[in-house]
Each structure stands twice: as C-alpha cells, then as structure tokens.
XYZ file of C-alpha atoms in Angstrom:
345
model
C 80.022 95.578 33.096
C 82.089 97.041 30.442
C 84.518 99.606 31.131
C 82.827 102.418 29.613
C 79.908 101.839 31.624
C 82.213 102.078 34.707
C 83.495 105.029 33.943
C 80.316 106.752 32.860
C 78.873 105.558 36.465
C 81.841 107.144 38.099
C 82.069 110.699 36.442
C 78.141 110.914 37.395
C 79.094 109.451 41.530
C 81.461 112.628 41.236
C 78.969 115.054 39.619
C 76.609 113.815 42.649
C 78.668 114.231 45.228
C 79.642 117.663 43.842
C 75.927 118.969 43.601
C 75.517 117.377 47.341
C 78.682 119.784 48.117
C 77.206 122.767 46.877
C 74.133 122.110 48.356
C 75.539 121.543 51.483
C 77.216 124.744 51.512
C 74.362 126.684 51.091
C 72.378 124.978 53.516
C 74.325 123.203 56.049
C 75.023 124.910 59.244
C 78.803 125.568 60.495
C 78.699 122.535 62.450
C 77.482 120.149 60.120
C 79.890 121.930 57.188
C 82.616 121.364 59.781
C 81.295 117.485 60.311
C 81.855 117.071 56.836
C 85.171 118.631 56.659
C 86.492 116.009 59.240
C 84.686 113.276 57.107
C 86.652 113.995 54.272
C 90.227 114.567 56.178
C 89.407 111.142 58.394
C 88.955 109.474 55.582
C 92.573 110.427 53.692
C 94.361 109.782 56.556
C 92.318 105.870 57.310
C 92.882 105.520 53.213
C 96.513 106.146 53.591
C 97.080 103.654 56.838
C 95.001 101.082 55.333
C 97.658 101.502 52.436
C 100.324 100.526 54.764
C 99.052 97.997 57.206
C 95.716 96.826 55.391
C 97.541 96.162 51.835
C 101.357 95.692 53.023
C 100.810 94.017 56.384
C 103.312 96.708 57.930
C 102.315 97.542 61.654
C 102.505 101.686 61.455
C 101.522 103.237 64.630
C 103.549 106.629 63.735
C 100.576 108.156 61.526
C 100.525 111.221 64.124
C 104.022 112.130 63.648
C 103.441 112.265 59.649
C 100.414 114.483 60.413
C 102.177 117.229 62.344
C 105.692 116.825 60.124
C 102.375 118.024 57.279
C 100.445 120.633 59.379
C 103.561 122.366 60.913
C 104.828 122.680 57.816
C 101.770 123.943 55.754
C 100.700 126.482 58.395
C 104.545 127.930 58.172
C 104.075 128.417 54.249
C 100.541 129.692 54.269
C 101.431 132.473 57.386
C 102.266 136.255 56.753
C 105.312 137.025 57.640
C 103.060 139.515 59.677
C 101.401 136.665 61.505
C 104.843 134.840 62.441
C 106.415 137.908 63.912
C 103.237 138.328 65.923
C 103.373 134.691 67.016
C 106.927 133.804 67.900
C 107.128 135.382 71.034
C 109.343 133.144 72.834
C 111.786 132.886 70.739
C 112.157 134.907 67.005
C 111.672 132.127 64.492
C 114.641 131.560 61.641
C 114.712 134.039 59.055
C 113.674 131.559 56.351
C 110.629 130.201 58.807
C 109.758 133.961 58.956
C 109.979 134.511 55.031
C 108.770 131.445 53.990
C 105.552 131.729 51.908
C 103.583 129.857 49.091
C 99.868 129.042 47.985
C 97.652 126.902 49.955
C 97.626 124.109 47.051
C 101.612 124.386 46.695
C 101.844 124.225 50.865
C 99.636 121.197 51.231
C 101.769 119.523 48.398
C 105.279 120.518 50.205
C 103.816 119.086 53.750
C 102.909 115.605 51.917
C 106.493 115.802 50.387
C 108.294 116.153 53.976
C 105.937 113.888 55.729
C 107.253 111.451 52.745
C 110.983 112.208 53.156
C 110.316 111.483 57.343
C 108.924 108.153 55.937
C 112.250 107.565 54.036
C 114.425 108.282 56.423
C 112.751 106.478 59.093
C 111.507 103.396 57.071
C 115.157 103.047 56.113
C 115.845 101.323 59.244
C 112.828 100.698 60.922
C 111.005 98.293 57.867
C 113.930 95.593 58.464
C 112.352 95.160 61.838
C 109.323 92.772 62.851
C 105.289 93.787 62.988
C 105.358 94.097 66.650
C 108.854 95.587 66.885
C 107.920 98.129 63.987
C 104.787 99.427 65.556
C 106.514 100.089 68.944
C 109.379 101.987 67.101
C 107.152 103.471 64.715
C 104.795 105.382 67.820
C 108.322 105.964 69.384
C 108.827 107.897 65.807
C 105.111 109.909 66.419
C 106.648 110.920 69.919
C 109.972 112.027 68.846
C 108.107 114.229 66.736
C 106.160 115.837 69.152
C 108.575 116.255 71.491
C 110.981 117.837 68.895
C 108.153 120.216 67.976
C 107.428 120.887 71.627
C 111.117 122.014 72.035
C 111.772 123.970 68.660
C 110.508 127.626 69.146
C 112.175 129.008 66.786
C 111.000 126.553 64.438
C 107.501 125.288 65.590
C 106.838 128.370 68.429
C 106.858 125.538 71.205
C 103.956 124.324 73.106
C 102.322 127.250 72.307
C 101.925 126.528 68.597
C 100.406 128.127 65.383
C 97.184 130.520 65.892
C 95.273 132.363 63.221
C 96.192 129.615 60.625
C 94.647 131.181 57.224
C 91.410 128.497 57.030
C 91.709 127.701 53.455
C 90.981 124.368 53.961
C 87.039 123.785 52.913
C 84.645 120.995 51.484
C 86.470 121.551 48.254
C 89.838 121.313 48.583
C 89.079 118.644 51.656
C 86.601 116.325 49.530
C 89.024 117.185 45.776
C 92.180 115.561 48.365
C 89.927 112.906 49.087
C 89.644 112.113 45.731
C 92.749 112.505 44.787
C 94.013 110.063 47.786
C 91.196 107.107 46.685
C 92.092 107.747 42.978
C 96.066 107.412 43.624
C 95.781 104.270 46.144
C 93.285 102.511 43.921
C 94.997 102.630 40.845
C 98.478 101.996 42.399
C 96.694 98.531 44.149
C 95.390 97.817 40.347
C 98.812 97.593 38.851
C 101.583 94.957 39.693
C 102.685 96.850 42.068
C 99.865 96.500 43.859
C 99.823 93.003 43.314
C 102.927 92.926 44.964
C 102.298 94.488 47.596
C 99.171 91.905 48.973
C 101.748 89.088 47.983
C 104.165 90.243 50.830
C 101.142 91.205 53.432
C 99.905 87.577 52.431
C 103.388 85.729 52.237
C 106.138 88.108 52.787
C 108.622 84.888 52.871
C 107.131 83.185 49.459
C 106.992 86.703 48.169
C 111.058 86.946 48.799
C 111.394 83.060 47.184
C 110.121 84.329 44.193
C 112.818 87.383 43.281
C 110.519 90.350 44.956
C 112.635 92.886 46.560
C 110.419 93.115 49.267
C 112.476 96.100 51.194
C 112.046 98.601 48.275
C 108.092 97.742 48.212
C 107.572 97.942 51.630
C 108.895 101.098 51.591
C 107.381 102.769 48.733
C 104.031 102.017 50.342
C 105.162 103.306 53.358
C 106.113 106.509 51.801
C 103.079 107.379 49.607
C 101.105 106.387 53.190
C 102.944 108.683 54.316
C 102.686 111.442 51.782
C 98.933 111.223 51.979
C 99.290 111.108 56.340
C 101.100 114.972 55.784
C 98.798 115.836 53.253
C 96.076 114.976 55.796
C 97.800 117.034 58.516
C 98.491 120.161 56.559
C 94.464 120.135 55.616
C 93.599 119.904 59.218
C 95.873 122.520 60.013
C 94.205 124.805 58.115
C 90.855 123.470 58.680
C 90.685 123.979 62.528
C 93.258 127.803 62.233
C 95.645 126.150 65.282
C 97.711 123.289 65.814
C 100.239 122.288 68.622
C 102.027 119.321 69.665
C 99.346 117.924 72.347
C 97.115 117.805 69.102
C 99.502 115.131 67.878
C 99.492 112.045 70.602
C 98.993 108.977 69.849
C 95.893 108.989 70.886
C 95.099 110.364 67.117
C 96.830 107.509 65.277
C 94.608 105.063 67.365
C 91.333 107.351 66.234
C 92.972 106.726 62.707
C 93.372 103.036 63.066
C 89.999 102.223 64.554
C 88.589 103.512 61.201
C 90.567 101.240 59.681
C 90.090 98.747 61.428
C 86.332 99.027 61.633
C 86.148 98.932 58.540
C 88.222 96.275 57.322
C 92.263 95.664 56.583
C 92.484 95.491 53.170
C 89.317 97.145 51.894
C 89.052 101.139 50.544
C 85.121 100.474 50.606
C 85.209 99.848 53.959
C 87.711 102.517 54.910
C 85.624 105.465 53.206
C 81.731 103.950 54.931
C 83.505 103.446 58.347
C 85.035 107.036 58.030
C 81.752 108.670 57.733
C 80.215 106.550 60.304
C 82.662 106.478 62.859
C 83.025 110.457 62.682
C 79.243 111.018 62.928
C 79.343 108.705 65.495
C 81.904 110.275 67.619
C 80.238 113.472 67.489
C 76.890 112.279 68.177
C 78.443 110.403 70.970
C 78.652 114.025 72.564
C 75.172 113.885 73.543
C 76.249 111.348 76.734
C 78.494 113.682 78.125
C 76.124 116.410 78.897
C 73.257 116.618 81.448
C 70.118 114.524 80.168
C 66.731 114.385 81.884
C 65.692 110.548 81.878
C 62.010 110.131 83.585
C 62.367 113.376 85.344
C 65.603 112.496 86.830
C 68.882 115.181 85.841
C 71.401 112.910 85.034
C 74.910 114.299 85.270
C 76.859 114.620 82.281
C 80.815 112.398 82.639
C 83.369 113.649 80.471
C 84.914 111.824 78.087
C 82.054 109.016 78.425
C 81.918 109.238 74.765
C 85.236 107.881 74.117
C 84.150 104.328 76.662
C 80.619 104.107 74.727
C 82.817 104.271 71.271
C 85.479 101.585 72.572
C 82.686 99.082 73.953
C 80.999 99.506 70.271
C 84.528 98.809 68.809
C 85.205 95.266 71.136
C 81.735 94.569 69.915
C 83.143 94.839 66.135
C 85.965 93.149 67.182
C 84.509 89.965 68.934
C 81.386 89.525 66.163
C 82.666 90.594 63.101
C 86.526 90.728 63.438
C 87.275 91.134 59.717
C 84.959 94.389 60.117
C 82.827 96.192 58.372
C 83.869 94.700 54.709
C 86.270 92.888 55.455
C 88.635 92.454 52.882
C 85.376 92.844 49.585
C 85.443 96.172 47.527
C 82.295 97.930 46.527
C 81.929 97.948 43.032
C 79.227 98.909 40.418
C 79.476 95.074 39.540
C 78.261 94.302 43.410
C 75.656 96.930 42.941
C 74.148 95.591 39.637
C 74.217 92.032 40.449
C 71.565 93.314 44.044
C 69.695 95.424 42.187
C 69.719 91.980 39.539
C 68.798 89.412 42.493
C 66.304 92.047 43.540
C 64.691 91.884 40.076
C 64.642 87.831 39.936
C-alpha cells in the first residue's frame, strides 16, 4: 500500500473512533463510560512497559512506583489550595505543596516529567545490573515509593491520601493520551533508534561488538516508559477523584504486565487488543464473586474468585500460546488488505 493510502486509512480509524466516543458519551451508562476510561489508561501504561521489556528486553517490575511519582503529583497541581488545607489534617502540607497550582493538561505533563526524572535517577544505577537482578531492584524501587509516600504527610497527606481529586480526566483526554502514547512509541520504534533498541533486546552483547552504546539506549527507553507510566498515573488520579499508597502495590505492575504479556512482548497490536480484553474481562469476571442461582441452588459468592479464574486463563495463555496473543506481528492495513484479498480469491 502506498503511504498516502496509509495515512488516509488512519485519519478515518481516528475520525471513527472519535464518532464511537461521542456516541458513547451520550449513550453509555457511568459504568460502561468508566470501563472505557480504564481501557484507555490500561492501555498507556501496557504500551509504555511493553516499550521497556517487550522492545529493550529490560526486566521493569517498578511500573507502580512511576504511576504514583505521576498521580501524587498531578492531584497536588490540579487541588485548590482550598482543598489541601481541608485535607492535610495530620500534618500542614509545605507552603509550595499548598500553593502549587496549574491546568489539568500542564499537570499531567509535569507528572510524566517527574516519573521520567525517577527513571533517570534510578536507571542510572540499576540498568548496569542483570534481567533478574533489575526486576527485583526495580519492584524494590515501586516499594520505596510507597513507603516514602506512606510516611510524607506533609507532602503526600500519609496513608490517608488525596480525596476530592478534580475528575478532569474523561474519554477525551484518556483516549487523546492514548494516542499520543501509540503515536510517540511507534514512531520512535520506526527510526534507528528503534532499531537499536530490538538489536540489544535480541543481542545485547553483538549489539555492544558493533559500537552501540547500549547504556544510554537502555536508558532512554526506560525513561520515555517511564514518562508515559506517570502520565498514566496522573490520568488515573484524576479519573477515580482519590489515590493513596495501598493503590500503588505491586500487585498493579503485575495487572500491567499480564496485559503485556498476554498480548505479546514486542507487539503494540497486541498490547492495545489485550488491553481492552483483559479489562472487560476483569470486570466481567465480577459476576463469580457474587451469589448466583445454578439449578435452583444459591451459590455463595467468594471474594476475590475473580482474580484465580483470571490467573488460570493466563497459565492457559502461557502453556498454549506462550508468545501470546500476537506475538511479536503488528497489525497493519497491509495484514488487513492482503485477508480481505485471500478472502476475495
């Protein structure tokens, strides 16, 4: 296909999707407004880790501590003043937490940047280590966080957290991020740089042979995964009005990962279909935790029975299709012509 056809098929994809957001806004209940929502935010933050350990071969497990570094930060720039002096009631927060202030767009943008400079600071030392050795210091990284936040009043109002976050966060801003995320991490894995990148996930010792500095790459993926991880954070902030640091555990990073992972290390198609799938899955999982009435029998509802039905699906993925969903194939309007082609023959 030529590239003006490609382009032409992608500007109207967007206008679809647009007219399916409007729509949906209109018509779509809270809950299934709030479904898509987490589609959209799921699918930054599995975009952004794929980036890292799909396309670098880096071992990340610290994607929750990048999330709150976003979201705390975000929520203290889109707060009154008003609204901080009525929540910091353990301790009064620092005069420039309490005056700090700036538009939603401007907030989201300054949690990305200081989820990135936590990503250059920690990659510093932590990328000179091994895959198993970085993904144990990495979730040591994610905890560190937590517990800092857990322990700052002043700064983060403790366990109790942020209530009455200003919920700016809706299907436009959450699905024009989305965009913006695919958009960046495609067209940063179509230049060299990209290139280089898959050469040291691939070979990281042939791709040091051959003159690449393979510390400075690592990291710069590491850092825009990053970025895109706060970015992520800051719009869930806002999307669900509270945040605290039990939201943050690493049970969140492995929610992230199994996207990822379902989907297929090294593949953006696969990252975006196994986003929507696995979180209309995990909400329509909800059904086997209440009481159902099987045959005229009650039988009683087991919390978090959801989150064992999900896991047994997932070692199903992983024993019978271990590359996942796509494995490491892109969908392309090339792909789609040449079915719709066979189809025709």
């Amino acid at each position: 296909m030529r590239r003006g056809q490609i382009i032409l098929f992608n500007c109207l994809a967007m206008i679809a999707a647009g007219l399916f957001l409007w729509l949906a806004k209109d018509t779509f209940d809270g809950y299934k407004i709030q479904i898509l929502n987490l589609i959209a935010i799921n699918i930054i933050l599995a975009l952004s880790l794929n980036l890292i350990y799909g396309f670098t071969g880096l071992f990340s497990l610290g994607h929750a501590g990048f999330m709150a570094i976003g979201a705390y930060v975000c929520s203290i720039l889109i707060m009154t003043p008003d609204q901080k002096d009525m929540l910091f009631i353990l301790e009064p927060a620092y005069d420039w937490v309490q005056n700090a202030q700036a538009p939603f767009l401007a907030a989201v943008i300054a949690g990305g940047l200081a989820a990135a400079l936590a990503g250059i600071i920690v990659g510093y030392p932590l990328l000179r280590l091994g895959d198993d050795y970085l993904g144990i210091a990495t979730l040591g990284f994610a905890e560190i966080v937590r517990v800092l936040a857990n322990n700052f009043p002043r700064l983060t109002n403790g366990a109790l957290g942020f209530k009455g976050i200003p919920d700016y966060a809706n299907l436009w801003w959450n699905f024009g991020w989305c965009l913006v995320t695919l958009y960046v991490i495609v067209r940063l894995l179509q230049s060299n740089t990209g290139n280089v990148l898959k050469a040291i996930r691939d070979d990281e010792a042939a791709a040091r042979a051959m003159g690449v500095n393979v510390f400075r790459y690592k990291l710069l993926s590491f850092t825009v995964g990053a970025f895109f991880a706060g970015v992520g954070g800051a719009l869930l902030a806002s999307l669900l009005t509270t945040i605290d640091p039990k939201m943050f555990l690493f049970t969140l990073t492995f929610n992230i990962l199994m996207i990822v992972v379902a989907g297929g290390l090294g593949s953006l198609s696969g990252t975006v279909m196994a986003g929507i799938g696995i979180t209309v899955l995990l909400e329509w999982l909800r059904v086997v935790e209440n009481p159902v009435d099987l045959f005229g029998f009650e039988l009683p509802g087991v919390p978090g029975m959801r989150m064992v039905v999900f896991s047994l699906a997932l070692i199903i993925i992983i024993l019978f299709r271990r590359e996942g969903l796509m494995g490491m194939r892109e969908l392309s309007w090339q792909s789609v012509a040449r079915v719709f082609s066979r189809g025709k023959a």
